[in-house]
mmCIF file of C-alpha atoms in Angstrom:
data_model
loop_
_atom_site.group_PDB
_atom_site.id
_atom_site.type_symbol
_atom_site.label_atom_id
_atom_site.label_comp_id
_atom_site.label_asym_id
_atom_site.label_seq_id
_atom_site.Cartn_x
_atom_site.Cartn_y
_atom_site.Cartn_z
ATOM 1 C CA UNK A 564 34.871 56.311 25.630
ATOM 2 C CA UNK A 565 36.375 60.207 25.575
ATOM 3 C CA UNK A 566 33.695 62.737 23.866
ATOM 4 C CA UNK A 567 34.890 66.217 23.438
ATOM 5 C CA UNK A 568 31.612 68.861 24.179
ATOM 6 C CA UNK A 569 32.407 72.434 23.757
ATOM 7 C CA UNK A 570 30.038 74.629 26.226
ATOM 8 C CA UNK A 571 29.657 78.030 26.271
ATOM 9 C CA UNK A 572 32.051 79.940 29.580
ATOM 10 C CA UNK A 573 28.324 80.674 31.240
ATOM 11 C CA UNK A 574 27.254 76.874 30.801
ATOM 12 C CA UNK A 575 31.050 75.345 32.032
ATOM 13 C CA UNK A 576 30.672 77.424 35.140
ATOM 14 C CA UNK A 577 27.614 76.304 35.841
ATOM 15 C CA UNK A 578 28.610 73.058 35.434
ATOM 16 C CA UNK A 579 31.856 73.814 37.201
ATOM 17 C CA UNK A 580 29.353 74.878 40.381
ATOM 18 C CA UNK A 581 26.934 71.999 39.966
ATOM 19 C CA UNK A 582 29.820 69.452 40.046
ATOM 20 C CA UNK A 583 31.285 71.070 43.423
ATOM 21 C CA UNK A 584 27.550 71.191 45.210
ATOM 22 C CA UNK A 585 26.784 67.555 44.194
ATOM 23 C CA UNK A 586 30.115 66.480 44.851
ATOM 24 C CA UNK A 587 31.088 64.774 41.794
ATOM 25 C CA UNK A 588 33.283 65.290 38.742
ATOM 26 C CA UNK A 589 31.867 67.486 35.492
ATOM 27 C CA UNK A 590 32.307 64.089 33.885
ATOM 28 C CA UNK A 591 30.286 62.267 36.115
ATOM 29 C CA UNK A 592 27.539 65.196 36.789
ATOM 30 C CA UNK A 593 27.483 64.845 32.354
ATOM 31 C CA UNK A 594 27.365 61.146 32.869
ATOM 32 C CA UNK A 595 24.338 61.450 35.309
ATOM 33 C CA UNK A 596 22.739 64.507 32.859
ATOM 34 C CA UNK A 597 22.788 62.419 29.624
ATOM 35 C CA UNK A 598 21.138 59.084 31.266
ATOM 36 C CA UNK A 599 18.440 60.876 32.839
ATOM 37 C CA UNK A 600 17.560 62.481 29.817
ATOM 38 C CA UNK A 601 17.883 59.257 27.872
ATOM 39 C CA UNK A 602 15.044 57.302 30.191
ATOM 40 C CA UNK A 603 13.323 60.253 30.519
ATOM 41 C CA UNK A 604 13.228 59.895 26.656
ATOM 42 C CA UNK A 605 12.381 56.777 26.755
ATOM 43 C CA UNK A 606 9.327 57.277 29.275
ATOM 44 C CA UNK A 607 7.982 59.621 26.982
ATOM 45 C CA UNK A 608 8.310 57.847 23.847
ATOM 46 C CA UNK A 609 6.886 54.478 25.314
ATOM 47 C CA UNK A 610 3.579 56.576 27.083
ATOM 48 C CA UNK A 611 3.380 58.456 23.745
ATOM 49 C CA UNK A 612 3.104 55.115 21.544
ATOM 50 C CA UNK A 613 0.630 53.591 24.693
ATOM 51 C CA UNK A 614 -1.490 56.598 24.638
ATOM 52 C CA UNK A 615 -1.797 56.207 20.746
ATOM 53 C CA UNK A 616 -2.778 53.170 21.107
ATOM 54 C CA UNK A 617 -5.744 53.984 23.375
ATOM 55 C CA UNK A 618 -4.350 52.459 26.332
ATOM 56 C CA UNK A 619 -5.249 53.714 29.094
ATOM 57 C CA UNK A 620 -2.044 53.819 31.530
ATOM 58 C CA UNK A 621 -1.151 56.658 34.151
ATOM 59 C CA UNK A 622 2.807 57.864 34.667
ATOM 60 C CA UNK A 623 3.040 55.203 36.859
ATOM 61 C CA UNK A 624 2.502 52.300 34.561
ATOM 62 C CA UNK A 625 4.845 53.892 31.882
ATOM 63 C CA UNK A 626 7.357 54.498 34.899
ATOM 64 C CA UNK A 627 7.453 50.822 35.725
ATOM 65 C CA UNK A 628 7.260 49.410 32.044
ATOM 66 C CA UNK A 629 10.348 51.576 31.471
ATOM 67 C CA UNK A 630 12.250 50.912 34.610
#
């Protein structure tokens, strides 16, 4: 599916610069950006809800629940 993001000229360059080094597309560095975030997210919402439940788990155990 096509999304349409407007970015600041500082933040597209950036981009623009990150894409080159990595050696992918802006689309595909965006791609990569947004679904590291989203288990990222995830990580922390899971440990958060663990922790509150007085379970006792280190970053690894969340890590591997999540993954």
């Amino acid at each position: 599916q096509t999304i349409i993001i407007n970015f600041p000229d500082d933040t597209k360059d950036a981009l623009n610069s990150a894409a080159t080094e990595e050696g992918l597309s802006e689309s595909a560095l965006i791609e990569k950006a947004v679904s590291d975030y989203l288990f990222i997210r995830r990580f922390r919402n899971l440990r958060e809800r663990m922790m509150s439940q007085g379970k006792d788990l280190t970053d690894q155990d969340v890590f591997d629940l999540v993954s």
